Coordinates of C-alpha atoms in Angstrom, one line a residue:
M97 CA 124.3 127.5 104.1
E98 CA 120.8 127.3 102.6
K99 CA 120.7 123.6 103.5
L100 CA 121.7 124.3 107.0
T101 CA 119.0 127.0 107.3
M102 CA 116.4 124.5 106.1
G103 CA 117.8 121.9 108.4
G104 CA 117.2 124.2 111.4
G105 CA 113.8 125.0 110.2
G106 CA 113.1 121.3 109.8
L107 CA 114.2 120.6 113.3
A108 CA 111.8 123.2 114.6
Q109 CA 109.0 121.7 112.5
M110 CA 109.8 118.2 113.8
M111 CA 109.5 119.5 117.3
T112 CA 106.1 121.2 116.7
D113 CA 104.8 118.0 115.2
N114 CA 106.0 115.7 117.9
G115 CA 106.7 117.8 121.0
I116 CA 103.3 117.3 122.6
M117 CA 102.7 113.7 121.8
S118 CA 106.2 112.7 123.0
L119 CA 105.4 114.0 126.5
A120 CA 101.6 113.8 126.8
N121 CA 101.3 110.3 128.4
S122 CA 104.4 110.7 130.5
V123 CA 103.3 114.0 132.0
Y124 CA 99.5 114.0 132.0
N125 CA 99.0 110.2 132.8
M126 CA 102.1 109.1 134.7
V127 CA 102.6 112.3 136.7
L128 CA 99.2 114.0 136.8
G129 CA 97.0 110.8 136.7
L130 CA 94.8 111.8 133.7
N131 CA 93.2 108.7 132.1
P132 CA 95.2 107.7 128.9
A133 CA 91.9 107.3 127.0
V134 CA 91.1 110.9 127.7
I135 CA 94.5 112.0 126.4
S136 CA 94.0 109.9 123.3
T137 CA 90.5 111.5 122.8
V138 CA 92.0 115.0 122.9
F139 CA 94.4 114.1 120.1
G140 CA 91.5 112.7 118.0
I141 CA 89.6 116.0 118.4
V142 CA 92.8 118.0 117.5
R143 CA 93.1 116.0 114.2
I144 CA 89.5 116.6 113.3
W145 CA 90.3 120.3 113.6
D146 CA 93.4 119.7 111.4
A147 CA 91.1 118.4 108.7
V148 CA 90.0 122.0 108.3
T149 CA 93.1 124.0 109.0
D150 CA 95.7 122.0 107.0
P151 CA 94.0 122.1 103.5
V152 CA 93.0 125.8 104.1
M153 CA 96.6 126.7 104.9
G154 CA 97.8 124.8 101.9
A155 CA 95.5 126.7 99.6
V156 CA 96.3 130.0 101.3
S157 CA 100.0 129.4 100.9
D158 CA 99.7 128.4 97.2
N159 CA 97.6 131.4 96.4
T160 CA 99.6 134.0 98.3
R161 CA 101.6 136.5 96.2
T162 CA 103.9 138.8 98.2
R163 CA 107.4 140.2 97.6
F164 CA 108.6 137.9 100.4
G165 CA 107.2 134.8 98.7
R166 CA 104.4 132.4 99.2
R167 CA 105.7 130.5 102.2
R168 CA 108.2 132.7 104.2
P169 CA 105.7 135.1 105.8
Y170 CA 103.8 132.2 107.3
L171 CA 107.0 130.5 108.5
F172 CA 107.9 133.7 110.3
V173 CA 104.6 134.1 112.1
G174 CA 104.1 130.4 112.8
A175 CA 107.5 130.0 114.4
I176 CA 106.9 132.8 116.8
L177 CA 103.5 131.5 117.9
C178 CA 104.6 127.9 118.3
G179 CA 107.6 128.9 120.3
L180 CA 105.5 130.9 122.8
L181 CA 102.7 128.4 123.1
Y182 CA 104.7 125.1 123.6
P183 CA 105.6 125.6 127.2
L184 CA 102.0 126.7 128.1
V185 CA 100.7 123.2 127.3
W186 CA 102.4 122.0 130.4
C187 CA 101.3 124.8 132.8
V188 CA 98.0 123.3 133.9
P189 CA 97.5 124.4 137.6
E190 CA 98.3 121.6 140.1
G191 CA 95.4 120.3 142.0
W192 CA 92.9 120.6 139.2
G193 CA 90.5 117.6 138.7
G194 CA 90.4 115.3 135.7
T195 CA 87.7 117.3 133.8
A196 CA 89.4 120.7 134.2
M197 CA 92.8 119.2 133.4
A198 CA 91.4 117.6 130.2
I199 CA 89.8 120.9 129.1
Y200 CA 93.0 122.8 129.7
F201 CA 95.1 120.2 127.8
A202 CA 92.6 120.1 124.9
T203 CA 92.4 124.0 124.6
A204 CA 96.2 124.5 124.8
T205 CA 96.8 121.6 122.3
I206 CA 94.4 122.9 119.7
L207 CA 95.8 126.4 119.9
F208 CA 99.4 125.1 119.5
Y209 CA 98.6 122.8 116.6
T210 CA 96.7 125.5 114.8
C211 CA 99.9 127.6 114.8
A212 CA 101.9 124.5 114.0
T213 CA 99.9 124.1 110.8
V214 CA 100.7 127.6 109.7
Y215 CA 104.4 126.9 110.2
G216 CA 104.5 123.2 109.1
V217 CA 102.5 123.4 105.9
S218 CA 104.6 126.4 104.7
F219 CA 107.9 124.6 105.6
Q220 CA 107.0 121.4 103.8
A221 CA 106.0 123.3 100.7
L222 CA 109.2 125.3 100.8
L223 CA 111.2 122.1 101.2
T224 CA 109.4 120.5 98.2
E225 CA 110.5 123.5 96.1
M226 CA 114.2 123.4 97.0
T227 CA 115.4 121.8 93.7
P228 CA 114.0 120.3 90.5
D229 CA 116.7 117.6 90.2
Y230 CA 115.7 114.0 91.0
E231 CA 119.0 113.1 92.6
E232 CA 119.6 116.4 94.4
R233 CA 116.2 116.1 96.0
T234 CA 117.4 113.1 97.9
R235 CA 120.5 114.9 99.0
V236 CA 118.5 117.9 100.2
T237 CA 115.9 115.9 102.1
S238 CA 118.5 113.6 103.6
F239 CA 120.4 116.6 105.0
V240 CA 117.2 118.1 106.4
Y241 CA 116.2 114.8 107.9
F242 CA 119.8 114.4 109.3
I243 CA 119.3 117.7 111.3
Q244 CA 115.7 116.8 112.2
S245 CA 116.9 113.5 113.8
L246 CA 118.4 115.5 116.6
G247 CA 114.8 116.1 117.8
W248 CA 114.5 112.4 118.6
L249 CA 117.3 112.9 121.0
I250 CA 116.1 116.1 122.5
L251 CA 112.4 115.3 123.0
P252 CA 112.7 111.9 124.8
S253 CA 115.3 113.4 127.1
I254 CA 112.9 116.0 128.5
F255 CA 111.0 113.6 130.7
W256 CA 114.2 112.0 131.9
L257 CA 116.0 115.2 132.7
S258 CA 112.9 116.7 134.4
Q259 CA 113.3 114.1 137.1
F260 CA 116.7 115.4 138.2
D261 CA 116.7 116.6 141.8
F262 CA 117.9 120.0 140.6
F263 CA 114.3 120.9 139.5
G264 CA 112.7 119.9 142.8
D265 CA 109.8 118.0 141.1
T266 CA 109.1 116.5 137.7
L267 CA 106.4 119.0 136.6
T268 CA 108.8 122.0 137.3
G269 CA 111.4 120.3 135.3
V270 CA 109.1 119.7 132.3
R271 CA 108.0 123.4 132.4
T272 CA 111.5 124.6 132.5
L273 CA 112.8 122.4 129.7
T274 CA 109.8 122.9 127.4
T275 CA 110.4 126.7 127.8
I276 CA 113.9 126.2 126.5
V277 CA 112.6 124.0 123.6
G278 CA 110.0 126.6 122.8
G279 CA 112.7 129.3 122.5
F280 CA 114.6 127.0 120.2
I281 CA 111.6 126.5 117.9
L282 CA 111.1 130.3 117.7
V283 CA 114.7 131.1 116.9
M284 CA 115.3 128.3 114.3
G285 CA 111.9 128.9 112.6
V286 CA 112.5 132.7 112.3
I287 CA 116.0 132.2 110.9
C288 CA 114.6 129.7 108.3
A289 CA 111.9 132.3 107.3
V290 CA 114.4 135.1 106.9
R291 CA 117.3 133.2 105.2
S292 CA 115.5 130.7 103.0
K293 CA 114.7 131.1 99.3
E294 CA 111.7 130.2 97.1
R295 CA 112.6 128.6 93.8
Y296 CA 109.2 128.8 92.0
M297 CA 108.1 132.4 92.8
S298 CA 108.4 133.4 89.1
V299 CA 106.5 130.3 88.0
A300 CA 103.7 130.7 90.6
A301 CA 103.4 134.4 89.8
K302 CA 102.2 133.5 86.2
Q303 CA 99.6 130.9 87.3
K304 CA 96.0 131.7 88.3
K305 CA 94.9 131.2 91.9
V306 CA 93.2 127.9 92.3
P307 CA 90.0 127.6 94.5
I308 CA 90.5 125.3 97.5
L309 CA 87.9 122.7 96.5
K310 CA 89.3 122.4 93.0
A311 CA 92.8 122.1 94.5
I312 CA 91.8 119.4 96.9
R313 CA 90.0 117.5 94.1
S314 CA 93.0 117.7 91.9
T315 CA 95.3 116.5 94.7
M316 CA 93.1 113.6 95.7
T317 CA 92.8 112.2 92.1
N318 CA 96.6 112.1 91.6
R319 CA 97.3 108.3 91.6
P320 CA 101.0 108.4 92.6
F321 CA 100.1 110.8 95.4
L322 CA 97.4 108.4 96.7
L323 CA 99.9 105.5 96.6
L324 CA 102.4 107.6 98.5
I325 CA 99.7 108.6 101.1
G326 CA 98.7 104.9 101.5
L327 CA 102.3 103.9 102.0
C328 CA 102.8 106.6 104.7
I329 CA 99.7 105.6 106.5
F330 CA 100.7 102.0 106.8
M331 CA 104.2 102.9 107.9
Q332 CA 102.6 105.3 110.4
I333 CA 100.5 102.4 111.8
G334 CA 103.6 100.3 112.0
N335 CA 105.6 102.9 113.8
Q336 CA 103.0 104.5 116.1
M337 CA 99.8 102.6 116.8
V338 CA 101.4 100.4 119.4
N339 CA 104.5 102.6 120.0
T340 CA 103.2 103.7 123.4
L341 CA 103.2 100.1 124.5
G342 CA 107.0 100.1 124.2
T343 CA 107.2 102.8 126.9
Y344 CA 104.8 100.9 129.2
L345 CA 106.6 97.6 128.7
N346 CA 109.9 99.3 129.4
V347 CA 108.6 100.8 132.7
Y348 CA 106.0 98.3 134.0
Y349 CA 107.3 95.0 132.6
V350 CA 111.1 95.2 132.1
N351 CA 111.7 97.6 135.1
D352 CA 108.9 96.5 137.4
G353 CA 107.2 99.9 137.6
D354 CA 110.4 102.0 138.2
L355 CA 109.8 105.3 136.4
K356 CA 113.3 106.5 136.7
A357 CA 114.9 103.3 135.5
G358 CA 112.5 103.2 132.6
A359 CA 113.1 106.9 131.7
K360 CA 116.9 106.2 131.8
I361 CA 116.6 103.3 129.3
G362 CA 114.3 105.4 127.2
F363 CA 116.9 108.1 127.0
I364 CA 119.6 105.5 126.2
L365 CA 117.4 104.1 123.4
A366 CA 117.2 107.6 121.9
A367 CA 120.9 108.2 122.5
C368 CA 121.8 105.0 120.6
N369 CA 119.4 105.3 117.8
V370 CA 119.6 109.0 116.9
P371 CA 123.3 108.9 116.0
L372 CA 122.7 105.7 114.0
S373 CA 119.8 107.3 112.2
M374 CA 121.9 110.3 111.4
L375 CA 124.8 108.1 110.2
V376 CA 122.5 106.2 107.9
V377 CA 120.9 109.3 106.5
A378 CA 124.3 110.9 105.8
V379 CA 125.6 107.8 104.1
V380 CA 122.5 107.3 101.9
G381 CA 122.2 111.0 101.1
H382 CA 125.9 111.2 100.0
Y383 CA 126.6 107.9 98.4
F384 CA 123.2 106.6 97.2
A385 CA 121.5 109.7 96.0
N386 CA 121.7 108.4 92.4
V387 CA 120.1 105.1 93.3
E388 CA 116.5 104.4 92.4
K389 CA 114.4 105.6 95.3
K390 CA 112.1 102.5 95.2
L391 CA 115.1 100.2 95.7
I392 CA 116.2 102.2 98.8
L393 CA 112.6 102.1 100.2
L394 CA 112.4 98.3 99.7
C395 CA 115.7 97.7 101.4
G396 CA 114.9 99.9 104.3
M397 CA 111.4 98.6 104.9
S398 CA 112.7 95.0 104.8
L399 CA 115.2 95.9 107.6
A400 CA 112.4 97.5 109.6
L401 CA 110.4 94.3 109.3
V402 CA 113.2 92.2 110.8
G403 CA 113.6 94.6 113.6
T404 CA 109.9 94.7 114.6
V405 CA 109.7 90.9 114.7
S406 CA 112.8 90.8 117.0
K407 CA 110.9 92.8 119.7
W408 CA 109.1 89.6 120.7
F409 CA 112.3 87.9 121.7
L410 CA 114.4 90.8 123.0
I411 CA 112.1 92.7 125.4
T412 CA 112.6 90.8 128.6
P413 CA 113.1 91.7 132.3
E414 CA 116.0 89.3 132.6
H415 CA 118.0 91.4 130.2
P416 CA 116.7 95.0 130.4
Y417 CA 119.1 96.5 127.8
W418 CA 118.3 93.9 125.1
Q419 CA 115.3 96.1 124.2
I420 CA 117.8 98.5 122.7
I421 CA 118.6 96.0 119.9
P422 CA 115.2 96.0 117.9
P423 CA 115.1 99.8 117.4
M424 CA 118.8 99.7 116.3
I425 CA 117.7 97.2 113.6
M426 CA 114.7 99.2 112.6
T427 CA 116.2 102.6 112.7
P428 CA 118.2 102.5 109.4
G429 CA 115.1 101.3 107.6
N430 CA 112.8 103.8 109.1
A431 CA 115.4 106.6 108.5
C432 CA 115.6 105.7 104.8
F433 CA 111.9 105.7 104.5
W434 CA 111.1 109.0 106.2
M435 CA 114.1 110.7 104.6
L436 CA 112.7 110.0 101.2
I437 CA 109.1 111.2 101.7
A438 CA 109.7 114.9 100.9
S439 CA 111.8 113.9 97.9
L440 CA 109.0 111.6 96.6
R441 CA 106.4 114.3 97.2
A442 CA 108.4 116.7 95.1
D443 CA 108.4 114.2 92.3
V444 CA 104.6 114.0 92.7
C445 CA 104.4 117.8 92.4
D446 CA 106.3 117.7 89.1
Y447 CA 103.9 114.9 87.8
D448 CA 101.0 117.1 88.8
E449 CA 102.4 120.1 87.0
L450 CA 102.7 118.0 83.9
K451 CA 99.1 117.0 84.2
T452 CA 97.5 120.3 85.3
G453 CA 100.0 123.1 84.5
T454 CA 100.1 124.4 88.1
R455 CA 102.5 124.2 91.0
S456 CA 100.6 123.2 94.1
E457 CA 103.3 122.3 96.7
G458 CA 101.3 123.9 99.5
M459 CA 98.2 121.8 98.8
F460 CA 100.1 118.5 98.4
G461 CA 102.1 119.3 101.5
S462 CA 99.0 120.2 103.5
V463 CA 97.0 117.2 102.5
H464 CA 100.0 114.9 103.1
S465 CA 100.5 116.6 106.5
W466 CA 96.9 116.3 107.5
V467 CA 96.7 112.7 106.5
M468 CA 99.9 111.9 108.5
K469 CA 98.7 113.8 111.5
F470 CA 95.2 112.4 111.4
S471 CA 96.5 108.8 111.0
F472 CA 99.0 109.4 113.7
S473 CA 96.3 110.7 116.0
I474 CA 93.9 107.8 115.2
V475 CA 96.6 105.2 115.9
Y476 CA 97.8 107.2 118.9
S477 CA 94.2 107.5 120.2
M478 CA 93.8 103.7 119.7
S479 CA 97.0 103.2 121.8
G480 CA 95.3 104.8 124.8
F481 CA 92.2 102.5 124.4
I482 CA 94.5 99.5 123.8
L483 CA 96.1 100.1 127.2
V484 CA 92.6 100.0 128.8
W485 CA 91.6 97.0 126.6
V486 CA 94.5 94.9 127.6
G487 CA 93.8 95.6 131.3
F488 CA 96.6 98.0 132.1
N489 CA 96.2 99.6 135.6
Q490 CA 98.6 102.3 136.7
A491 CA 97.9 101.5 140.4
H492 CA 99.3 98.0 140.0
G493 CA 102.7 99.4 139.1
G494 CA 105.0 96.5 138.1
A495 CA 102.5 93.9 139.1
Q496 CA 100.4 94.0 135.9
G497 CA 98.5 90.8 135.0
E498 CA 100.1 88.0 132.9
H499 CA 97.5 88.4 130.1
T500 CA 98.1 92.2 130.1
I501 CA 101.8 91.8 129.6
F502 CA 101.3 89.1 126.9
M503 CA 98.9 91.2 124.9
M504 CA 101.2 94.3 125.1
R505 CA 104.2 92.3 123.9
F506 CA 102.2 90.6 121.1
L507 CA 100.6 93.8 119.8
Y508 CA 103.9 95.8 120.1
S509 CA 105.7 93.3 117.8
F510 CA 103.2 92.0 115.3
V511 CA 100.9 95.0 114.5
P512 CA 103.9 96.7 112.8
T513 CA 104.8 93.5 111.0
T514 CA 101.5 93.4 109.2
S515 CA 101.5 97.1 108.2
I516 CA 105.1 97.0 106.9
V517 CA 104.3 94.1 104.6
I518 CA 101.4 96.0 103.1
G519 CA 103.7 99.0 102.7
I520 CA 106.2 97.0 100.8
L521 CA 103.5 95.9 98.3
L522 CA 102.6 99.5 97.7
V523 CA 106.2 100.5 97.0
I524 CA 106.4 97.7 94.3
I525 CA 103.5 99.3 92.3
Y526 CA 104.5 102.9 92.8
P527 CA 105.0 104.3 89.2
L528 CA 107.3 107.3 89.5
T529 CA 110.7 105.7 88.8
K530 CA 113.9 107.5 88.2
G531 CA 113.6 107.2 84.4
R532 CA 110.0 108.4 84.4
M533 CA 111.0 111.5 86.5
H534 CA 113.8 112.5 84.1
E535 CA 111.3 112.4 81.2
I536 CA 108.8 114.6 83.2
R537 CA 111.5 117.1 84.0
E538 CA 112.6 117.4 80.4
E539 CA 109.0 118.0 79.3
L540 CA 108.4 120.7 82.0
E541 CA 111.6 122.5 81.2
H542 CA 110.5 122.5 77.5
R543 CA 107.1 124.0 78.4
R544 CA 108.6 126.7 80.5
S545 CA 111.0 127.8 77.8
L546 CA 108.1 128.4 75.3

């Protein structure tokens, strides 16, 4: 039951992290006509703000001492605020000009992500604390990721479903559906806050509060953590920097500018890949939890590498549904990778306790969260400028220039190829093996018994 509670909380956290970015270009650019470079700039500003709020929230969470725990009070408040604010992001008054629309979008997005930080940092810290066992960490994180994967079916379906005649128009559909999603975030997050447990409350109660600057310095001098961060950044680049190009190739190249046909295939892509991702996570979490995590990472990333190269050959207007194949090759590899990140971060926290004598899950989670969100926003921001750079023009519909289509196809396939290769090299030199983590746990348990 506790795993199920954390899974629901994880699904809410996934939606707060990705709910705006998954819809921003579709709604604000394709429907409302806002320049994609402006949308990208807004996300860049948001992540600069995150540079302040994430580490502060991590330190606040680590240093909180209440009878309800260090994390759960913030989960409760953050879930309520995120659930209420999410639908408001899409309630920009119709008829506003580009400047007013951009200001509204930026303001609503900053408010939402500030609340998402309160919830997300606390949830990630709580997930890191779930178990001290090396193998069980993989089982726990695989289950949470299994539930979170449902978000990749729900979020992409919003834009497709919003175009049903039932809603009258797309914008009304988006507002209705995001209100439902906001209610789901609120309910799942509150349940997680109320029903979850904190494993290290007694350990944390005995340690001194750590000033934020000292905590950041300690975190950023932890070599395994830095390698883990670097690995995540390059996989983020591989997954996201040109990911938006996939949507535009689907609509304007494969489907000749037909939004409904493109949205339908986008939904089918999610409908095919989400169950596959969940199946892979379930199998790996159940049958391979005892396997060395580095080996699982290397196998998964190699599969993702094959998939991204295949995009060049399989995205074609002659066979629209062939574009489903590359994500199906990549999905098992990406699922294995992202499933293991929280488990690896928990190992890093044990290593840090061995070196410093303190438990700092909140700070490690917040720094990791900020780096991931910042890198995501940077690459996402670049994607908007990339669209402008390659010559994309919404007014041309399906008649985009030959050079534009070539560059979109080339970047969409081979930027991820380079980043995944670099990521594989980082995995090879990552030092926290299964054997090393068993040694660290034995030493920590010996210290705590004294």
